[in-house]
Amino acid sequence: MKADELAISIASIVPVAFILIIFGFLVFKAYPSMVYNGIKFFTSYVWNPGDISAEPIVVRGFKVSPGASFGILLFLTGTLITSAVALLLSLPASIFASIALALYLNERIRAVVSSALGLFAGIPSVIYGLWGVVFLEPTLYSRVEPEMRALLGFIPFFSGPIYSGSGILASSLVLALMVFPISTSIIYQSAVSLRDAAVNDALALGATKWEAGKLLRSMMRKQILGGGLLSLGRALGETMAVLMTCGGAINSMPTNFYSPINTMAAALTALLDSAFIDPTGMVLSSLAELGVTLLLISVASSMIGRAVLGRVALRGELE
Amino acid sequence: MKERSMTLRLAEDRLARAVGIGVISVLFSALLLIVYYVTSGALSHFSWDMLTTFGNTTSGGILNAIIGTWLLIGISTATSFPLGLVTAIYLSEYRGRLSGLIRLSIDVLASVPSMVLGLFGYLVYVIYLGMGFSLLAGGLTLSLMMVPYVARSSEIAFLNVPKELREAAYALGATKWQYVSRVLLRAAWPLVASGVVLSSSIAAGETAQLLYTAGWNTGLPSALTRSQVPYLTYVVWSGINQPSAYANGLAYVSAEVLIVTVFSLMVLSKVLERRGIAWKRS
Amino acid sequence: METQLSSELNERIAVKIENLTVRTRNAGQPPILDRVSCEFYEHAINTVVGPSGSGKSTLLRAINRLNEINGLVTEGKIILDGEDVSHMNAIELRRKVGMVFQQPNPFPGSIFDNVAFGPRLHWKMTKRELNEVVKDALEQVGLYEEVKDKLTSSAMTLSGGQKQRLCIARAIAVRPSVLLMDEPTSSLDPKSKSVIEELMIKLKGEATIVLVTHDISQAKRVSDHVILLRNGRVESSEEADKALGYE
C-alpha cells in the first residue's frame, strides 16, 4: 500500500516541479537581459535589437549587437489600456446580463444562454482574430471611428488621425468579447446562488425585480471583483486575437484611441521570430524577461481573483 | 412622507429588463455573426480538393493540417491525461501533506499565459532538449496547458461519486488503490472523459504555443522529433493576411473545420457530462 | 369552514379565498391547492395547519402573489379588503401584505438597512422620518432596546431568534394590514419560539396574521381560528377540532 501512495505522490509532484522549472528556466534565460537592460527595460518603449550584422560587442559581461536597447513600456501600456477597456465594457455587461438572467428570464432561455456562453468561450482565439480582421476592422475604419471622432473629438484622446481599423479600439473590442463569457459565467453563478437567499424576501416586501436586482448586485461585490480579476488574468494572456487586430506597434507610443498598439503577449509572439537571426542571444533573453514579467502579472491577477472568489471559480472556468 | 412614484419604479423595472435582454441579444448576435462570417466565407471559397489534398498555406489543401491537428491533440491528450488524473487521485483520495502545494501549483499553472508556455516550450523542448520543431515539442507544450484542466475536472468527477461507494468498498476490505482502480475510476469515467475531451477542444484551437514548437509542414511529420507539424490554426492565421484570395479561402475553410471540430468536441464533452451526472442520480 | 375558538362573533373578514386552485405548469400533475375556500379574520391569528406537502405555504404565497414568481398557475379569487388581489398592482399588494419566512434571512448589511429597506422602496422620507419608522418597527418587535446602540452593525451578528424578530420588524416597517408567517419559529430554539409567539399575539392588534405551522401545540397556544389543510383541500371542522385535541 505504501508503494502505490509513493508512486502517486511522486507523479503528483510533477505539476509543482513544472511550475518551478518554467519559472526557473525563464528567469535563467532572462538573466543577461536583466543585467544588460536594467531598469530601462520597464521605462523605455524602444525595442531595438541593434545592428545584428555588425560584430557583437561585450557590455557588462554579455554579448550584444551595437546599439541594442530593449524596453517594454509600450507593451505594458498596451496591455494596460486594452485590458482596461475590455473589462470596462464587459464587466457591466456581464452584471446586467447575469441579473437579467437570474431575475427576468425563464428556465428555458437560461439554459440556452448558458450553453451559448459555453460555446462562446470555446471559440479559438485565432477565429476571433479572423473575424476581427475581415469584419471588425473595416467596419471600425469606415464607420465607427470617424463617428467616434466626430462625437467625442473634444477630448484629446479621441481626436487626431485615424490610421486604420486596427489598434486600441479593435483589439479592446475583441478582447471584451472574449472575456465576456468568463465573467458572465462566474457572476451568473453567484447571482443564482445568492438569489434564493435574498430576492424572495425583497420581492415579498414589494420590490420590483429591478430593485431586487440592485440588492442582489450589492450582495455580489466580492464575486464581481473576483470575476473581474479572473477575466483580467485571461485577457492578459490573450495572444492571437490581439495579435491580429492590434496593429503591431513598435517603438512608438499610442497617441490617440485609434493608434496601433501592442500587448505583452502579442509582442512576445511577434518578436520571437527576430530572435532566430540574432547572433548574440540578447533578443531571446529580453523576450524571456518579457515572458517572466507577463507570467508574474497574469499569475498574480488570477491568484488574487481566485482567492477573492473562493473555489467557486472551478466550474465557471471550465464552461 | 410621500409615496415614491409607482410609474417611475415600474418604468425603471421595464428599462432594466430591456437593457439586460438587449445586452444578451447583442452578444448573442456577435457570436452568431462570427460563426456566420466564417461559414459564409468558407462556403464561398470551398472546394472538395481543399479537404482532400495537402498544401502549404497559399495553395493546395488543408488535409495535412487537419491530420496534424489531430496528431497534436493525440499526443497532448495522451501525455496530459495520466498526469492530470493521477494528480486528481492524489488530491481526492490520498490527501497527503503535499495537497495544498499541489493544488496551488495546478492553479498557478492554469494562470500561465499560453504564449509564455510557448516560449518555455521553444526554449526547453525545441532548443535545449533538441527536439526541434516537432510533434513532441508541440504536443508536450500543449500538454502543459491541459494538465490543470484535466486535474480539476477529474477532481470534480471524483467528488460526484457518492461516498457510500467508497464506504462500501472499504467495508469489504479493499485497499485504497483497489478502490481507486476498480470502483472510483469505473464510476467516474464519464465525467473524467468529459473533462479530457473539453481540454482537447482547447488544445485544438491553440495557435501561439504551436507557432514556435510545431513549425509547419507541407506534408506530414515523419517522426516524433525533428520533423515539423502542420496544423489548422496556422492556416487560419497566415492565410487570412495573405493578398491571395485562394489563401484567404484556405483560411476560411480551415476556420470552419476548426469550429466544427471544437464544437463537436464540446458537445461530446457535454454528452459525457450528462451521462456522468445521470448515473449519479440513478 | 373554520372553527371559532374565540367568543367574538361577527368579526370582519380581512382575506376571503374563493375556489383557489394552484397548479404547476405541468398539466399531468395533481394541483397543489384544489378549490380551496376559506376566510381569514381581521385582528386575529388565523392558523393553517396540516401535514407537510398539504399546500400550506402555497396558500400563503397565493395571497401576496409570490407564486407567480415561481411559475405556478393560479385560478380562483382572493379578496383583500374588498379588492380582488389579481387585479391589484403586485407591488402595492406586497406592501399591504407582509411575509416572514421560515429561515430568518436578513439582508447582508446593517440592522438599520434591513428594516429601512421596505420603507425606502415605497416612500420618500427625510432622515428623521426614516429613523422614526425604523425605531418604531424595532420597538414593536421588542428589539429596539437590544440593538439601539449597534444599528449600523451587521445584521449577521444577531442570534437566530433576534434575526427572526428583525425579519418581522423588516416586514412590518411598511405597515402591512396582513402579515403572512410561514413556519416562523420552526428553526428556532424554544425560548425564541415563545418570544415570537408572544410577539404574534401582540401584533394581531395591528394587523391580520395568517400563520402556517406544523406545530400543533403552537397552534393551540396562539390561534384564534384554525384551518386544516390536507392534500390541497380544506378539511371539515371536526377534523380541525380533533387535530387540536378538542371534542
PDB file of N, CA and C in Angstrom, chain A residues 128-171:
ATOM      1  N   TYR A 128     -11.528  34.505 -33.489  1.00  0.00           N
ATOM      2  CA  TYR A 128     -11.893  35.865 -33.120  1.00  0.00           C
ATOM      3  C   TYR A 128     -11.029  36.840 -33.907  1.00  0.00           C
ATOM      4  N   GLY A 129      -9.747  36.472 -34.036  1.00  0.00           N
ATOM      5  CA  GLY A 129      -8.833  37.320 -34.794  1.00  0.00           C
ATOM      6  C   GLY A 129      -9.262  37.427 -36.254  1.00  0.00           C
ATOM      7  N   LEU A 130      -9.640  36.305 -36.829  1.00  0.00           N
ATOM      8  CA  LEU A 130     -10.106  36.277 -38.217  1.00  0.00           C
ATOM      9  C   LEU A 130     -11.284  37.230 -38.397  1.00  0.00           C
ATOM     10  N   TRP A 131     -12.255  37.088 -37.507  1.00  0.00           N
ATOM     11  CA  TRP A 131     -13.433  37.946 -37.578  1.00  0.00           C
ATOM     12  C   TRP A 131     -13.045  39.410 -37.393  1.00  0.00           C
ATOM     13  N   GLY A 132     -12.087  39.617 -36.498  1.00  0.00           N
ATOM     14  CA  GLY A 132     -11.623  40.969 -36.260  1.00  0.00           C
ATOM     15  C   GLY A 132     -11.028  41.581 -37.524  1.00  0.00           C
ATOM     16  N   VAL A 133     -10.247  40.799 -38.238  1.00  0.00           N
ATOM     17  CA  VAL A 133      -9.581  41.306 -39.431  1.00  0.00           C
ATOM     18  C   VAL A 133     -10.562  41.542 -40.574  1.00  0.00           C
ATOM     19  N   VAL A 134     -11.467  40.583 -40.811  1.00  0.00           N
ATOM     20  CA  VAL A 134     -12.301  40.729 -42.005  1.00  0.00           C
ATOM     21  C   VAL A 134     -13.557  41.532 -41.774  1.00  0.00           C
ATOM     22  N   PHE A 135     -14.055  41.590 -40.533  1.00  0.00           N
ATOM     23  CA  PHE A 135     -15.291  42.321 -40.319  1.00  0.00           C
ATOM     24  C   PHE A 135     -15.082  43.566 -39.460  1.00  0.00           C
ATOM     25  N   LEU A 136     -14.519  43.358 -38.289  1.00  0.00           N
ATOM     26  CA  LEU A 136     -14.460  44.428 -37.321  1.00  0.00           C
ATOM     27  C   LEU A 136     -13.616  45.604 -37.798  1.00  0.00           C
ATOM     28  N   GLU A 137     -12.418  45.294 -38.271  1.00  0.00           N
ATOM     29  CA  GLU A 137     -11.529  46.390 -38.643  1.00  0.00           C
ATOM     30  C   GLU A 137     -12.073  47.252 -39.777  1.00  0.00           C
ATOM     31  N   PRO A 138     -12.542  46.662 -40.880  1.00  0.00           N
ATOM     32  CA  PRO A 138     -13.106  47.530 -41.916  1.00  0.00           C
ATOM     33  C   PRO A 138     -14.276  48.359 -41.402  1.00  0.00           C
ATOM     34  N   THR A 139     -15.134  47.741 -40.588  1.00  0.00           N
ATOM     35  CA  THR A 139     -16.281  48.464 -40.049  1.00  0.00           C
ATOM     36  C   THR A 139     -15.829  49.608 -39.156  1.00  0.00           C
ATOM     37  N   LEU A 140     -14.854  49.332 -38.318  1.00  0.00           N
ATOM     38  CA  LEU A 140     -14.359  50.382 -37.447  1.00  0.00           C
ATOM     39  C   LEU A 140     -13.763  51.514 -38.274  1.00  0.00           C
ATOM     40  N   TYR A 141     -12.973  51.144 -39.254  1.00  0.00           N
ATOM     41  CA  TYR A 141     -12.274  52.160 -40.027  1.00  0.00           C
ATOM     42  C   TYR A 141     -13.246  53.038 -40.810  1.00  0.00           C
ATOM     43  N   SER A 142     -14.214  52.398 -41.465  1.00  0.00           N
ATOM     44  CA  SER A 142     -15.060  53.198 -42.341  1.00  0.00           C
ATOM     45  C   SER A 142     -16.190  53.878 -41.599  1.00  0.00           C
ATOM     46  N   ARG A 143     -16.704  53.272 -40.499  1.00  0.00           N
ATOM     47  CA  ARG A 143     -17.869  53.904 -39.883  1.00  0.00           C
ATOM     48  C   ARG A 143     -17.653  54.342 -38.448  1.00  0.00           C
ATOM     49  N   VAL A 144     -17.213  53.402 -37.631  1.00  0.00           N
ATOM     50  CA  VAL A 144     -17.245  53.671 -36.194  1.00  0.00           C
ATOM     51  C   VAL A 144     -16.245  54.740 -35.775  1.00  0.00           C
ATOM     52  N   GLU A 145     -15.023  54.584 -36.233  1.00  0.00           N
ATOM     53  CA  GLU A 145     -14.013  55.533 -35.762  1.00  0.00           C
ATOM     54  C   GLU A 145     -14.267  56.972 -36.199  1.00  0.00           C
ATOM     55  N   PRO A 146     -14.646  57.205 -37.448  1.00  0.00           N
ATOM     56  CA  PRO A 146     -14.988  58.598 -37.797  1.00  0.00           C
ATOM     57  C   PRO A 146     -16.129  59.137 -36.951  1.00  0.00           C
ATOM     58  N   GLU A 147     -17.172  58.306 -36.704  1.00  0.00           N
ATOM     59  CA  GLU A 147     -18.288  58.731 -35.865  1.00  0.00           C
ATOM     60  C   GLU A 147     -17.808  59.104 -34.479  1.00  0.00           C
ATOM     61  N   MET A 148     -16.970  58.217 -33.956  1.00  0.00           N
ATOM     62  CA  MET A 148     -16.470  58.414 -32.604  1.00  0.00           C
ATOM     63  C   MET A 148     -15.688  59.717 -32.521  1.00  0.00           C
ATOM     64  N   ARG A 149     -14.875  59.957 -33.540  1.00  0.00           N
ATOM     65  CA  ARG A 149     -14.083  61.175 -33.523  1.00  0.00           C
ATOM     66  C   ARG A 149     -14.978  62.394 -33.608  1.00  0.00           C
ATOM     67  N   ALA A 150     -16.053  62.263 -34.418  1.00  0.00           N
ATOM     68  CA  ALA A 150     -16.969  63.390 -34.543  1.00  0.00           C
ATOM     69  C   ALA A 150     -17.660  63.677 -33.224  1.00  0.00           C
ATOM     70  N   LEU A 151     -18.065  62.612 -32.522  1.00  0.00           N
ATOM     71  CA  LEU A 151     -18.821  62.793 -31.287  1.00  0.00           C
ATOM     72  C   LEU A 151     -17.949  63.185 -30.104  1.00  0.00           C
ATOM     73  N   LEU A 152     -16.808  62.503 -29.979  1.00  0.00           N
ATOM     74  CA  LEU A 152     -16.019  62.674 -28.769  1.00  0.00           C
ATOM     75  C   LEU A 152     -14.755  63.473 -29.010  1.00  0.00           C
ATOM     76  N   GLY A 153     -14.644  64.052 -30.209  1.00  0.00           N
ATOM     77  CA  GLY A 153     -13.387  64.685 -30.583  1.00  0.00           C
ATOM     78  C   GLY A 153     -12.919  65.801 -29.675  1.00  0.00           C
ATOM     79  N   PHE A 154     -13.835  66.309 -28.831  1.00  0.00           N
ATOM     80  CA  PHE A 154     -13.399  67.413 -27.970  1.00  0.00           C
ATOM     81  C   PHE A 154     -12.441  66.904 -26.887  1.00  0.00           C
ATOM     82  N   ILE A 155     -12.464  65.586 -26.655  1.00  0.00           N
ATOM     83  CA  ILE A 155     -11.481  65.010 -25.736  1.00  0.00           C
ATOM     84  C   ILE A 155     -10.248  64.664 -26.556  1.00  0.00           C
ATOM     85  N   PRO A 156      -9.082  65.160 -26.163  1.00  0.00           N
ATOM     86  CA  PRO A 156      -7.878  64.999 -26.997  1.00  0.00           C
ATOM     87  C   PRO A 156      -7.617  63.553 -27.395  1.00  0.00           C
ATOM     88  N   PHE A 157      -7.880  62.632 -26.481  1.00  0.00           N
ATOM     89  CA  PHE A 157      -7.513  61.259 -26.788  1.00  0.00           C
ATOM     90  C   PHE A 157      -8.361  60.672 -27.902  1.00  0.00           C
ATOM     91  N   PHE A 158      -9.530  61.265 -28.127  1.00  0.00           N
ATOM     92  CA  PHE A 158     -10.421  60.703 -29.140  1.00  0.00           C
ATOM     93  C   PHE A 158     -10.385  61.473 -30.451  1.00  0.00           C
ATOM     94  N   SER A 159      -9.474  62.434 -30.537  1.00  0.00           N
ATOM     95  CA  SER A 159      -9.361  63.155 -31.807  1.00  0.00           C
ATOM     96  C   SER A 159      -8.025  62.796 -32.427  1.00  0.00           C
ATOM     97  N   GLY A 160      -7.784  63.291 -33.610  1.00  0.00           N
ATOM     98  CA  GLY A 160      -6.492  63.012 -34.229  1.00  0.00           C
ATOM     99  C   GLY A 160      -6.626  62.038 -35.387  1.00  0.00           C
ATOM    100  N   PRO A 161      -5.508  61.660 -35.958  1.00  0.00           N
ATOM    101  CA  PRO A 161      -5.551  60.844 -37.175  1.00  0.00           C
ATOM    102  C   PRO A 161      -6.043  59.419 -36.919  1.00  0.00           C
ATOM    103  N   ILE A 162      -6.769  58.917 -37.884  1.00  0.00           N
ATOM    104  CA  ILE A 162      -7.188  57.518 -37.855  1.00  0.00           C
ATOM    105  C   ILE A 162      -6.339  56.782 -38.875  1.00  0.00           C
ATOM    106  N   TYR A 163      -5.476  55.903 -38.387  1.00  0.00           N
ATOM    107  CA  TYR A 163      -4.565  55.231 -39.311  1.00  0.00           C
ATOM    108  C   TYR A 163      -5.232  54.083 -40.031  1.00  0.00           C
ATOM    109  N   SER A 164      -5.937  53.271 -39.259  1.00  0.00           N
ATOM    110  CA  SER A 164      -6.569  52.100 -39.873  1.00  0.00           C
ATOM    111  C   SER A 164      -7.578  51.570 -38.890  1.00  0.00           C
ATOM    112  N   GLY A 165      -8.172  50.447 -39.236  1.00  0.00           N
ATOM    113  CA  GLY A 165      -9.155  49.880 -38.330  1.00  0.00           C
ATOM    114  C   GLY A 165      -8.527  49.153 -37.156  1.00  0.00           C
ATOM    115  N   SER A 166      -7.250  48.823 -37.289  1.00  0.00           N
ATOM    116  CA  SER A 166      -6.654  48.052 -36.202  1.00  0.00           C
ATOM    117  C   SER A 166      -6.053  48.996 -35.180  1.00  0.00           C
ATOM    118  N   GLY A 167      -5.878  48.505 -33.990  1.00  0.00           N
ATOM    119  CA  GLY A 167      -5.331  49.359 -32.955  1.00  0.00           C
ATOM    120  C   GLY A 167      -6.032  49.137 -31.631  1.00  0.00           C
ATOM    121  N   ILE A 168      -6.016  50.161 -30.809  1.00  0.00           N
ATOM    122  CA  ILE A 168      -6.555  50.031 -29.460  1.00  0.00           C
ATOM    123  C   ILE A 168      -8.016  49.617 -29.489  1.00  0.00           C
ATOM    124  N   LEU A 169      -8.804  50.326 -30.289  1.00  0.00           N
ATOM    125  CA  LEU A 169     -10.236  50.069 -30.286  1.00  0.00           C
ATOM    126  C   LEU A 169     -10.543  48.646 -30.729  1.00  0.00           C
ATOM    127  N   ALA A 170      -9.947  48.228 -31.850  1.00  0.00           N
ATOM    128  CA  ALA A 170     -10.249  46.895 -32.382  1.00  0.00           C
ATOM    129  C   ALA A 170      -9.850  45.804 -31.393  1.00  0.00           C
ATOM    130  N   SER A 171      -8.625  45.873 -30.906  1.00  0.00           N
ATOM    131  CA  SER A 171      -8.185  44.789 -30.031  1.00  0.00           C
ATOM    132  C   SER A 171      -8.924  44.810 -28.700  1.00  0.00           C
TER     133      SER A 171
END
